[in-house]
Amino acid sequence: MIELQAARKAYGDKVAVEGLSLAVPDGEIFGFLGPNGAGKTTTIKMIAGLLRPDAGRVLVNGIDVRAEPIRAKREMAYVPDGPDVYEKLTGAQFVNFVADAYRVERAARQARVAELAAAFDLGPVLGDQIESYSHGMRQKIVLMAALVHRPRVWILDEPLVGLDPRAAFTLKTMMRAHADGGATVFFSTHVLEVAEKLCDRVGIIAQGRLVACGALDELRSCPSESLESVFLELTAG
Amino acid sequence: MLSLVRVLLVNALSLNDLRSRRRRGRTLLVWGAVLLGVSPIVIAWAALVGVAYAGLGASATPLYDLALAGAYALAQFAVLFTAVPMAWGQLLRARDLGILLSLPLRPGQIVVAKLATLWVFEFCIGAALLGPVLFHHLVWTGGGPARAAMALALLATMPVLPLCGATLAVLLLGNVPRLGRSGWFWQLISLAALLSVWLVMARTLPEGESARDLADLAALKVAQARQLGRAAPGVGLVVRALTADGLAALGGLLSALAAAAAGVGAVLLLADRLYLRPVLEGAGAAARGHGRAEAVRPRPFLLSCARREIAGVLREPAVALNGLGGYLAVPLALAVSLFMSPRGGEADGGGAEIAQVVALLRAPEAAGVAPLAFAGAGLAAAALGALSSLFSTSFSKDGRRLWIERSLPVAPYAVFLGKWLGAMAIVAVAHGATMVVAAWFVRPPLGPWLYACVVGLLAIGACGAVGLSIDALRPKLVWKETVEAVKQNANVPLGLLASAALLGTNALLLWACAAAGLPAAARWLAPVALNLAMLGYALVLGRAAAARFGEMDI
């Protein structure tokens, strides 16, 4: 479960997120939508503990991210919007490094790495340096590393960007299965069709404020209205 | 085409920073600092050239042509050496080829645009070296406006031939299978080239005292200038253009310009085959082989973090060489001094004198001096490690990848310690190797030498922890290439200052021990105790710095 309580973040004079309150319960895929510069990544970084809110609180599975960052981080996986990773490490070294931080046991690690490598079709290149990977492969290795410790809460910033259709399908299936297993998936996307098909609820942020939040049916004024129309209407001006 | 050159220059020089109100001040400050640093050298060189020309003017047979030939050749060699790494960066490491190749541009246009960008940088170097010589040459030989115009044309075209030579060399080496795109390969090539120049210069240029008299020395210099002139392409033509009259001068100028044009033509002719075609055929991708994935083996995070640090440094040649520069320079200097030894490489280089000193230190009456001498030796070697930028750029090197460490469920101090351990492991190996090499020369007793090693390592540890703390507090996270995080990082000089202070404290302690007449046991213990205390304090400081790093917004 993720909870934001009146979270605020400003960069100098520019307020990126203002009074954001939100709760994402277990067993839900939550889509976080918004135009460029609306505050999506800032919000996600606050949840992941990379940015400290100026005001308000962020709780992950009931743990205050600011007060107990290490405990909170143990609960989650974070995938950033760009796959900036240690290019001089091999894929396997990077995954092992992250798994060491989460203290994943050898047997569990072996099984999980094999499972994820097969799912993302990375097995043959795990011994290569990441600098030789394409953008999509880097995104996959970041996903592999993030999921290696079987986290309860997934926080994914534009996770589908750069993935090939097969990998994108695999990830979406994994997200659904994860939420159906009673865990939480919080992700941002610009692809409204994906949000429409995948999410149990969506939140729309514009100019740092949450302008809408709820199940798709609750956001539509009529059943035939698309999420795109809702989005355009709410984020206009 | 001109638009392409403009774009490449704006990008290479970050000229748009001047338009940004936020960055303008900082950019101007950096440029001003560079100008301030370079201008005294240029001014001194110009003054030296003036004095040399005055001396030539006062002599019975002024050898203006030789001075010009020598200076022109020197400028060309300078351009050649600086152009190789620049051409490598612009041609093989630049990431713009994907965009440029997709534009409706002919391959020749792309290559010429890149050459033109390099020419701007090389012209600055050439003008600084050759400009004063041309000026004085015109003044002392009484050249009119026509000759001045020719001099300007020759100054502008001077970098072209060496630039083309460097470009062709880079393209040829860049196509060596599996090696051509390797950073280590290029770093080693550059190092070997520098070393060769050093050795050749040292072998061919005689020492002042070896010349029997001034006349002999002058004759030798004239011969060397002629040799240099023959070695550098186009020098004869330039000398003819600026010393002959009438048609002969014009012929020299036109021939020099034609030689430059031929150089560009050669690059254009071969650029498609050597540069763009391999790229289009996927040379970079083909060079990558599949490695074997490392075994899944859980490790403590501290160790895992240290391993990551070590891999990150050793696989980034520029970072590794920069970080271990001190340790590489000293053995190289020793090797060169051996090579240059008049006794044909006999291991001496002052070794006999050192052996006498060591023998004295072994004597019972030197019991009070030995601890301080060995601690001093260890600290002197530690100074090489304390100069290392590995510590003071460790967080900076992570740049945009800092999210990884910050999103992991580990205490910031664990990351700090992991980085410190990783850098220490690298420096400790270099330190140990240096001490072993030094022991081979000095033949010291084993125990005190191990003591010197330990004192040195403790001092490096303390200096490193302070350097790392500085970087944790103010990392430079915005850069395009990792090497920028190392070479253009204010934390490096700050780390050096801190290290100097710590080593200075050590020197003070040694002096105080000697002055206070402490017993031998206390003299052995004092440096260890001081460095242990400093290391402990530095690690405590590191904990506070890491906590600040953990709260930093990224």
Coordinates of C-alpha atoms in Angstrom, one line a residue, chain B residues 158-458:
Chain B
M158 CA 49.8 25.1 -40.4
P159 CA 47.5 22.7 -38.4
V160 CA 46.0 21.2 -41.5
L161 CA 48.6 18.6 -42.3
P162 CA 49.3 17.3 -38.8
L163 CA 45.5 17.3 -38.2
C164 CA 45.0 15.1 -41.3
G165 CA 47.9 12.9 -40.2
A166 CA 46.4 12.5 -36.8
T167 CA 42.9 11.8 -38.3
L168 CA 44.2 9.1 -40.6
A169 CA 46.2 7.5 -37.8
V170 CA 43.1 7.5 -35.6
L171 CA 41.0 6.0 -38.4
L172 CA 43.5 3.4 -39.2
L173 CA 44.0 2.3 -35.6
G174 CA 40.3 2.6 -34.9
N175 CA 39.7 -0.2 -37.4
V176 CA 42.1 -2.6 -35.6
P177 CA 39.7 -5.5 -34.9
R178 CA 38.6 -5.7 -31.3
L179 CA 41.1 -3.1 -30.1
G180 CA 40.3 0.0 -32.2
R181 CA 37.3 1.0 -30.1
S182 CA 38.8 0.1 -26.7
G183 CA 39.6 3.0 -24.4
W184 CA 42.5 1.1 -22.8
F185 CA 44.1 0.6 -26.3
W186 CA 44.0 4.4 -26.9
Q187 CA 45.2 5.3 -23.5
L188 CA 48.2 3.0 -23.9
I189 CA 48.9 4.2 -27.4
S190 CA 49.0 7.8 -26.1
L191 CA 51.2 6.8 -23.2
A192 CA 53.6 5.0 -25.5
A193 CA 53.7 7.9 -27.9
L194 CA 54.5 10.4 -25.0
L195 CA 57.1 8.1 -23.6
S196 CA 58.7 7.7 -27.0
V197 CA 58.9 11.4 -27.6
W198 CA 60.4 11.8 -24.1
L199 CA 63.0 9.2 -24.7
V200 CA 63.8 10.4 -28.2
M201 CA 64.2 14.0 -27.0
A202 CA 66.3 12.9 -24.0
R203 CA 68.5 10.8 -26.3
T204 CA 68.9 13.3 -29.1
L205 CA 69.1 16.6 -27.3
P206 CA 72.4 16.8 -25.5
E207 CA 72.8 18.1 -21.9
G208 CA 74.4 21.5 -21.6
E209 CA 77.5 20.3 -19.9
S210 CA 78.3 17.6 -22.5
A211 CA 78.9 20.2 -25.3
R212 CA 82.6 21.0 -25.5
D213 CA 82.0 24.6 -26.3
L214 CA 79.4 27.1 -27.5
A215 CA 80.3 26.7 -31.1
D216 CA 79.9 22.9 -31.0
L217 CA 76.5 23.4 -29.3
A218 CA 75.4 25.9 -31.9
A219 CA 76.4 23.6 -34.7
L220 CA 74.5 20.8 -33.1
K221 CA 71.4 22.9 -32.7
V222 CA 71.6 23.9 -36.3
A223 CA 71.8 20.3 -37.4
Q224 CA 68.9 19.4 -35.2
A225 CA 66.8 22.2 -36.5
R226 CA 67.5 21.0 -40.0
Q227 CA 66.6 17.4 -39.0
L228 CA 63.4 18.6 -37.4
G229 CA 62.6 20.7 -40.5
R230 CA 63.1 17.6 -42.7
A231 CA 60.9 15.5 -40.4
A232 CA 58.0 17.9 -40.4
P233 CA 56.0 18.1 -43.6
G234 CA 56.0 21.3 -45.6
V235 CA 58.5 23.2 -43.5
G236 CA 60.8 23.8 -46.5
L237 CA 57.9 25.3 -48.5
V238 CA 56.9 27.6 -45.6
V239 CA 60.5 28.8 -45.1
R240 CA 60.8 29.5 -48.8
A241 CA 57.5 31.5 -48.8
L242 CA 58.6 33.7 -45.9
T243 CA 62.3 34.1 -46.7
A244 CA 62.5 34.2 -50.5
D245 CA 61.4 37.0 -52.7
G246 CA 59.0 37.4 -55.6
L247 CA 57.9 34.3 -57.5
A248 CA 59.9 31.9 -55.4
A249 CA 58.0 33.1 -52.3
L250 CA 54.7 32.8 -54.1
G251 CA 55.6 29.4 -55.3
G252 CA 56.4 28.4 -51.7
L253 CA 53.1 29.7 -50.4
L254 CA 51.1 28.0 -53.2
S255 CA 52.9 24.7 -52.7
A256 CA 52.3 24.9 -48.9
L257 CA 48.6 25.5 -49.5
A258 CA 48.5 22.7 -52.1
A259 CA 50.1 20.3 -49.6
A260 CA 47.5 21.2 -47.0
A261 CA 44.7 20.7 -49.6
A262 CA 46.3 17.3 -50.5
G263 CA 46.2 16.3 -46.9
V264 CA 42.5 17.2 -46.7
G265 CA 41.9 15.3 -50.0
A266 CA 43.6 12.2 -48.6
V267 CA 41.4 12.3 -45.5
L268 CA 38.3 12.7 -47.7
L269 CA 39.4 9.9 -50.0
L270 CA 39.9 7.5 -47.2
A271 CA 37.2 8.8 -44.8
D272 CA 34.4 6.9 -46.4
R273 CA 36.3 3.6 -46.5
L274 CA 38.0 4.0 -43.0
Y275 CA 35.3 5.9 -41.0
L276 CA 31.8 5.8 -42.3
R277 CA 31.7 2.5 -44.0
P278 CA 32.8 0.5 -40.9
V279 CA 30.1 2.5 -38.9
L280 CA 27.4 1.7 -41.5
E281 CA 28.5 -2.0 -41.4
G282 CA 28.2 -2.0 -37.6
A283 CA 31.9 -2.2 -36.7
G284 CA 31.2 -1.0 -33.1
A285 CA 28.5 -3.7 -32.5
A286 CA 30.5 -6.4 -34.2
A287 CA 33.5 -5.7 -31.9
R288 CA 31.3 -6.7 -28.9
G289 CA 31.5 -10.3 -28.0
H290 CA 29.4 -12.3 -25.6
G291 CA 30.9 -12.8 -22.2
R292 CA 30.1 -15.4 -19.6
A293 CA 27.7 -14.2 -16.9
E294 CA 29.2 -14.2 -13.4
A295 CA 27.9 -16.9 -11.0
V296 CA 25.1 -16.0 -8.7
R297 CA 26.8 -15.6 -5.4
P298 CA 25.5 -13.5 -2.6
R299 CA 28.1 -11.2 -0.9
P300 CA 27.9 -8.6 1.9
F301 CA 26.8 -5.3 0.4
L302 CA 30.0 -3.6 1.5
L303 CA 32.0 -6.1 -0.6
S304 CA 29.5 -5.9 -3.5
C305 CA 29.7 -2.1 -3.5
A306 CA 33.6 -2.2 -3.4
R307 CA 33.6 -4.7 -6.3
R308 CA 31.3 -2.4 -8.3
E309 CA 33.6 0.5 -7.6
I310 CA 36.7 -1.4 -8.7
A311 CA 35.1 -2.6 -11.9
G312 CA 33.8 0.9 -12.6
V313 CA 37.3 2.3 -12.3
L314 CA 39.3 -0.4 -14.0
R315 CA 37.0 -0.6 -17.0
E316 CA 37.2 3.2 -17.5
P317 CA 40.8 3.7 -18.6
A318 CA 40.7 7.5 -18.4
V319 CA 39.5 7.4 -14.8
A320 CA 41.9 4.7 -13.8
L321 CA 44.9 6.4 -15.4
N322 CA 43.9 9.7 -13.9
G323 CA 43.4 8.2 -10.5
L324 CA 46.7 6.3 -10.5
G325 CA 48.7 8.9 -12.4
G326 CA 51.2 9.4 -9.5
Y327 CA 51.9 5.7 -9.2
L328 CA 52.4 5.3 -12.9
A329 CA 54.6 8.4 -13.3
V330 CA 57.2 7.4 -10.7
P331 CA 57.9 3.9 -12.0
L332 CA 58.0 5.3 -15.6
A333 CA 60.4 8.0 -14.5
L334 CA 62.6 5.4 -12.8
A335 CA 62.4 3.2 -16.0
V336 CA 63.4 6.2 -18.2
S337 CA 66.2 7.1 -15.8
L338 CA 67.5 3.5 -16.1
F339 CA 67.2 3.6 -19.8
M340 CA 69.0 6.9 -20.0
S341 CA 71.7 5.7 -17.6
P342 CA 75.2 6.2 -19.2
R343 CA 76.0 2.7 -17.8
G344 CA 73.5 1.1 -20.1
G345 CA 70.7 0.4 -17.7
E346 CA 72.6 -0.6 -14.7
A347 CA 70.3 -0.3 -11.7
D348 CA 71.8 2.7 -10.1
G349 CA 70.1 6.1 -10.4
G350 CA 71.5 7.1 -7.0
G351 CA 71.1 3.5 -5.7
A352 CA 74.6 3.4 -4.3
E353 CA 74.0 6.5 -2.2
I354 CA 70.7 5.2 -1.0
A355 CA 72.3 1.8 -0.1
Q356 CA 74.8 3.7 2.0
V357 CA 72.0 5.6 3.8
V358 CA 70.1 2.3 4.4
A359 CA 73.3 0.7 5.8
L360 CA 73.6 3.7 8.1
L361 CA 70.0 3.2 9.2
R362 CA 70.7 -0.4 10.1
A363 CA 73.5 0.6 12.5
P364 CA 72.6 0.5 16.2
E365 CA 73.5 4.2 16.7
A366 CA 70.8 5.1 14.2
A367 CA 68.1 3.5 16.2
G368 CA 66.4 6.9 16.8
V369 CA 66.5 8.0 13.2
A370 CA 65.3 4.8 11.5
P371 CA 61.7 5.0 12.6
L372 CA 61.3 8.5 11.3
A373 CA 63.1 7.7 8.1
F374 CA 61.0 4.7 7.3
A375 CA 57.8 6.5 8.3
G376 CA 58.9 9.3 6.0
A377 CA 59.5 6.9 3.2
G378 CA 56.0 5.3 3.6
L379 CA 54.4 8.8 3.8
A380 CA 56.3 9.9 0.7
A381 CA 54.9 6.9 -1.2
A382 CA 51.5 7.6 0.3
A383 CA 51.6 11.1 -1.2
L384 CA 51.2 9.4 -4.6
G385 CA 48.1 7.7 -3.4
A386 CA 46.8 10.9 -1.7
L387 CA 47.1 12.6 -5.0
S388 CA 44.6 10.1 -6.5
S389 CA 41.3 11.4 -7.7
L390 CA 39.6 8.1 -7.1
F391 CA 38.3 9.1 -3.7
S392 CA 37.3 12.7 -4.4
T393 CA 35.3 11.9 -7.5
S394 CA 33.7 8.6 -6.5
F395 CA 30.2 9.9 -5.9
S396 CA 30.5 12.4 -8.8
K397 CA 31.3 9.5 -11.2
D398 CA 27.8 8.0 -10.5
G399 CA 26.2 11.1 -12.0
R400 CA 22.7 10.2 -13.3
R401 CA 23.1 6.7 -11.9
L402 CA 23.0 7.9 -8.3
W403 CA 19.4 6.8 -8.2
I404 CA 20.6 3.2 -7.9
E405 CA 22.4 3.6 -4.6
R406 CA 19.8 6.0 -3.3
S407 CA 16.9 3.6 -4.0
L408 CA 18.5 0.6 -2.4
P409 CA 17.7 -0.4 1.2
V410 CA 21.2 0.4 2.5
A411 CA 22.4 3.1 4.8
P412 CA 24.3 5.9 3.0
Y413 CA 27.3 5.2 5.1
A414 CA 27.4 1.6 3.8
V415 CA 27.7 3.1 0.3
F416 CA 30.4 5.4 1.6
L417 CA 32.4 2.6 3.1
G418 CA 31.9 0.4 0.0
K419 CA 33.3 3.2 -2.2
W420 CA 36.1 3.8 0.2
L421 CA 37.0 0.1 0.3
G422 CA 36.9 -0.2 -3.5
A423 CA 39.2 2.8 -4.0
M424 CA 41.5 1.7 -1.2
A425 CA 41.8 -1.7 -2.8
I426 CA 43.0 -0.2 -6.1
V427 CA 45.3 2.3 -4.4
A428 CA 46.7 -0.3 -2.0
V429 CA 47.7 -2.5 -4.9
A430 CA 49.4 0.4 -6.6
H431 CA 51.0 1.5 -3.3
G432 CA 52.2 -2.0 -2.6
A433 CA 53.7 -2.3 -6.1
T434 CA 55.5 1.0 -5.7
M435 CA 56.9 -0.1 -2.4
V436 CA 58.1 -3.4 -3.9
V437 CA 59.8 -1.6 -6.8
A438 CA 61.3 0.9 -4.4
A439 CA 62.5 -1.9 -2.1
W440 CA 64.3 -3.5 -5.1
F441 CA 66.3 -0.3 -5.5
V442 CA 66.8 0.5 -1.8
R443 CA 67.2 -3.1 -0.4
P444 CA 65.8 -2.1 3.0
P445 CA 65.3 -4.5 6.0
L446 CA 61.9 -6.2 5.6
G447 CA 60.3 -5.3 9.0
P448 CA 60.8 -1.5 8.8
W449 CA 59.8 -1.6 5.1
L450 CA 56.5 -3.3 6.0
Y451 CA 56.1 -0.7 8.7
A452 CA 56.6 2.0 6.1
C453 CA 53.9 0.4 3.9
V454 CA 51.4 0.3 6.8
V455 CA 52.0 3.9 7.8
G456 CA 51.6 4.9 4.1
L457 CA 48.4 2.9 3.8
L458 CA 46.9 4.4 6.9

